[in-house]
Amino acid sequence: MSADVPAIEVLDLRKTYRGVRNQPPKDALQGVDLRVPQGCVFGLLGPNGAGKSTLINILAGLVTKTAGTVRIAGIDPDRNPRRARRAIGVVPQELNLDAFFSPREALEFQAGLYGVARRQRRTDEILAKVGLADKADAYARSLSGGMRRRLLVAKALVHDPAVVILDEPTAGVDVELRRQLWAYMRELNAKGVTIVLTTHYLAEAEAMCDEIAIINHGRVVACDRKEHLVHRLDQKTLTVTLAEPLDALPPALAELGAALDGAGRLVFRYRPSSARVDALLNAICREGFDLVDLATEESDLEEVFVQLTADAAE
């Protein structure tokens, strides 16, 4: 695959579900355009019902689109569905496992479905990477919820896909296992595998993703590099600790937008693009206060997410 070919390309993608029981049709996707570069970790975020699952299921070949174009690693699933499915591995949100298969049997069966030759299979390697080596021959029904989720990840990787989609992969997974999973995903990504992540843990998305798209009501409301999205809000908070906590706010500082927190510290919320921190600090010094500590806090992905999805809902 040429380096210029996106890992995933979606153009004017639409999906309308027929109405049932006298209900009107439901537009799940309304002209989605999306381009996921090769080799990145891409976040697909949105509230419940935004259209994320419909988009993923179309990419996986489980749902038929109403209109639009989809290409996976340059392959059109309409023209070559088998090649398209070989290019993508999807870890579903639902724990859909055969209770009577062991993890080893599940991976061997999955590899057979994808036509992976026995000599090319990496069953034991994958099980070790997801922390299931010691459970390789246990029945799936005996595994914990976190272990079952890791088994879903392992199944999605048996055919060495160029693109891996993780739909809420760490739900119900403890901290240590979550770190292990993400270490493996970083390892795969370093080898050129494109990772697409959907998650409600926005801190996880902010830590892992290079680019992020936010979808709401079936439309993409933002798509950019992570740092550019966070800077959109143009908001920052400066907390100033003084030698003596304040009981009242001096008028000169109040005019600059300062406030007091519960510990008597000065709190400034400002826009870095238009406010100068030195002006704020000079004003404090002119009031004769001694500074003990400064702390700044920038907007995070959660604030951006809440603002964009709230605006889109209006």
Tab-separated table of N, CA and C in Angstrom, residues 170-228:
chain	number	residue	atom	x	y	z
A	170	THR	N	-10.972	-1.023	26.767
A	170	THR	CA	-10.523	-1.139	28.154
A	170	THR	C	-11.677	-1.063	29.150
A	171	ALA	N	-12.915	-1.167	28.666
A	171	ALA	CA	-14.057	-1.177	29.583
A	171	ALA	C	-13.992	-2.437	30.441
A	172	GLY	N	-13.987	-2.256	31.750
A	172	GLY	CA	-13.938	-3.395	32.653
A	172	GLY	C	-12.571	-4.000	32.822
A	173	VAL	N	-11.529	-3.353	32.287
A	173	VAL	CA	-10.165	-3.873	32.392
A	173	VAL	C	-9.432	-3.093	33.484
A	174	ASP	N	-8.723	-3.809	34.373
A	174	ASP	CA	-8.041	-3.108	35.461
A	174	ASP	C	-6.826	-2.345	34.944
A	175	VAL	N	-6.251	-1.521	35.814
A	175	VAL	CA	-5.203	-0.584	35.403
A	175	VAL	C	-3.994	-1.301	34.822
A	176	GLU	N	-3.536	-2.354	35.473
A	176	GLU	CA	-2.341	-3.049	35.007
A	176	GLU	C	-2.564	-3.697	33.649
A	177	LEU	N	-3.707	-4.309	33.479
A	177	LEU	CA	-4.000	-4.941	32.193
A	177	LEU	C	-4.208	-3.894	31.105
A	178	ARG	N	-4.748	-2.746	31.487
A	178	ARG	CA	-4.913	-1.657	30.520
A	178	ARG	C	-3.550	-1.177	30.030
A	179	ARG	N	-2.597	-1.056	30.930
A	179	ARG	CA	-1.247	-0.649	30.532
A	179	ARG	C	-0.618	-1.685	29.600
A	180	GLN	N	-0.838	-2.947	29.914
A	180	GLN	CA	-0.279	-4.017	29.090
A	180	GLN	C	-0.868	-3.977	27.682
A	181	LEU	N	-2.177	-3.760	27.610
A	181	LEU	CA	-2.842	-3.693	26.312
A	181	LEU	C	-2.302	-2.530	25.489
A	182	TRP	N	-2.168	-1.358	26.118
A	182	TRP	CA	-1.718	-0.193	25.365
A	182	TRP	C	-0.242	-0.291	24.990
A	183	ALA	N	0.539	-0.987	25.803
A	183	ALA	CA	1.934	-1.218	25.417
A	183	ALA	C	1.990	-2.043	24.138
A	184	TYR	N	1.113	-3.031	24.025
A	184	TYR	CA	1.066	-3.860	22.816
A	184	TYR	C	0.558	-3.047	21.630
A	185	MET	N	-0.434	-2.195	21.850
A	185	MET	CA	-0.938	-1.362	20.759
A	185	MET	C	0.134	-0.395	20.257
A	186	ARG	N	0.914	0.148	21.171
A	186	ARG	CA	2.025	1.033	20.759
A	186	ARG	C	3.063	0.257	19.963
A	187	GLU	N	3.290	-0.984	20.366
A	187	GLU	CA	4.240	-1.836	19.642
A	187	GLU	C	3.747	-2.088	18.220
A	188	LEU	N	2.468	-2.402	18.085
A	188	LEU	CA	1.895	-2.617	16.750
A	188	LEU	C	1.950	-1.334	15.928
A	189	ASN	N	1.622	-0.220	16.563
A	189	ASN	CA	1.625	1.058	15.867
A	189	ASN	C	3.026	1.419	15.385
A	190	ALA	N	4.041	1.093	16.191
A	190	ALA	CA	5.427	1.355	15.795
A	190	ALA	C	5.814	0.551	14.554
A	191	LYS	N	5.124	-0.554	14.316
A	191	LYS	CA	5.379	-1.382	13.136
A	191	LYS	C	4.552	-0.935	11.927
A	192	GLY	N	3.763	0.135	12.102
A	192	GLY	CA	3.001	0.678	10.988
A	192	GLY	C	1.523	0.382	11.001
A	193	VAL	N	1.040	-0.353	12.015
A	193	VAL	CA	-0.390	-0.654	12.099
A	193	VAL	C	-1.144	0.598	12.536
A	194	THR	N	-2.222	0.907	11.842
A	194	THR	CA	-3.065	2.044	12.198
A	194	THR	C	-4.061	1.609	13.266
A	195	ILE	N	-4.154	2.363	14.343
A	195	ILE	CA	-5.059	2.049	15.447
A	195	ILE	C	-6.170	3.092	15.480
A	196	VAL	N	-7.405	2.631	15.467
A	196	VAL	CA	-8.563	3.520	15.610
A	196	VAL	C	-9.238	3.170	16.935
A	197	LEU	N	-9.393	4.153	17.792
A	197	LEU	CA	-9.900	3.937	19.143
A	197	LEU	C	-11.194	4.698	19.373
A	198	THR	N	-12.203	3.985	19.880
A	198	THR	CA	-13.365	4.670	20.431
A	198	THR	C	-13.375	4.390	21.930
A	199	THR	N	-13.607	5.408	22.706
A	199	THR	CA	-13.591	5.251	24.152
A	199	THR	C	-14.367	6.383	24.800
A	200	HIS	N	-14.916	6.101	25.986
A	200	HIS	CA	-15.506	7.155	26.793
A	200	HIS	C	-14.513	7.664	27.836
A	201	TYR	N	-13.340	7.039	27.912
A	201	TYR	CA	-12.275	7.537	28.782
A	201	TYR	C	-11.488	8.584	27.996
A	202	LEU	N	-11.912	9.832	28.106
A	202	LEU	CA	-11.301	10.869	27.269
A	202	LEU	C	-9.844	11.109	27.628
A	203	ALA	N	-9.471	10.893	28.882
A	203	ALA	CA	-8.063	11.035	29.260
A	203	ALA	C	-7.220	9.986	28.536
A	204	GLU	N	-7.782	8.811	28.342
A	204	GLU	CA	-7.085	7.757	27.606
A	204	GLU	C	-6.899	8.157	26.149
A	205	ALA	N	-7.927	8.708	25.543
A	205	ALA	CA	-7.827	9.161	24.157
A	205	ALA	C	-6.806	10.283	24.029
A	206	GLU	N	-6.798	11.200	25.000
A	206	GLU	CA	-5.853	12.317	24.944
A	206	GLU	C	-4.419	11.826	25.072
A	207	ALA	N	-4.211	10.777	25.875
A	207	ALA	CA	-2.863	10.250	26.067
A	207	ALA	C	-2.385	9.442	24.873
A	208	MET	N	-3.305	8.751	24.183
A	208	MET	CA	-2.908	7.781	23.163
A	208	MET	C	-2.942	8.310	21.739
A	209	CYS	N	-3.874	9.201	21.435
A	209	CYS	CA	-4.186	9.492	20.034
A	209	CYS	C	-3.343	10.627	19.446
A	210	ASP	N	-3.043	10.474	18.155
A	210	ASP	CA	-2.382	11.528	17.394
A	210	ASP	C	-3.421	12.491	16.818
A	211	GLU	N	-4.481	11.926	16.245
A	211	GLU	CA	-5.564	12.716	15.665
A	211	GLU	C	-6.884	12.237	16.249
A	212	ILE	N	-7.849	13.147	16.270
A	212	ILE	CA	-9.143	12.832	16.882
A	212	ILE	C	-10.268	13.418	16.035
A	213	ALA	N	-11.300	12.603	15.831
A	213	ALA	CA	-12.539	13.087	15.224
A	213	ALA	C	-13.641	12.964	16.257
A	214	ILE	N	-14.483	13.983	16.328
A	214	ILE	CA	-15.639	13.961	17.233
A	214	ILE	C	-16.890	13.940	16.375
A	215	ILE	N	-17.725	12.943	16.621
A	215	ILE	CA	-18.939	12.770	15.838
A	215	ILE	C	-20.149	12.943	16.749
A	216	ASN	N	-21.172	13.604	16.235
A	216	ASN	CA	-22.391	13.819	17.013
A	216	ASN	C	-23.570	13.926	16.069
A	217	HIS	N	-24.645	13.254	16.413
A	217	HIS	CA	-25.847	13.249	15.581
A	217	HIS	C	-25.531	12.877	14.135
A	218	GLY	N	-24.638	11.917	13.963
A	218	GLY	CA	-24.351	11.414	12.629
A	218	GLY	C	-23.490	12.297	11.766
A	219	ARG	N	-22.884	13.325	12.363
A	219	ARG	CA	-22.016	14.239	11.612
A	219	ARG	C	-20.695	14.411	12.345
A	220	VAL	N	-19.629	14.618	11.587
A	220	VAL	CA	-18.329	14.930	12.182
A	220	VAL	C	-18.309	16.418	12.519
A	221	VAL	N	-18.196	16.731	13.803
A	221	VAL	CA	-18.217	18.136	14.228
A	221	VAL	C	-16.815	18.687	14.427
A	222	ALA	N	-15.813	17.806	14.449
A	222	ALA	CA	-14.419	18.248	14.533
A	222	ALA	C	-13.517	17.092	14.138
A	223	CYS	N	-12.419	17.413	13.465
A	223	CYS	CA	-11.419	16.413	13.119
A	223	CYS	C	-10.093	17.142	12.939
A	224	ASP	N	-9.146	16.833	13.822
A	224	ASP	CA	-7.879	17.575	13.785
A	224	ASP	C	-6.865	16.827	14.630
A	225	ARG	N	-5.627	17.301	14.574
A	225	ARG	CA	-4.634	16.764	15.487
A	225	ARG	C	-5.036	17.112	16.918
A	226	LYS	N	-4.669	16.244	17.839
A	226	LYS	CA	-5.116	16.381	19.226
A	226	LYS	C	-4.769	17.750	19.801
A	227	GLU	N	-3.538	18.180	19.616
A	227	GLU	CA	-3.116	19.447	20.222
A	227	GLU	C	-3.871	20.634	19.635
A	228	HIS	N	-4.229	20.557	18.355
A	228	HIS	CA	-4.985	21.638	17.735
A	228	HIS	C	-6.404	21.702	18.295
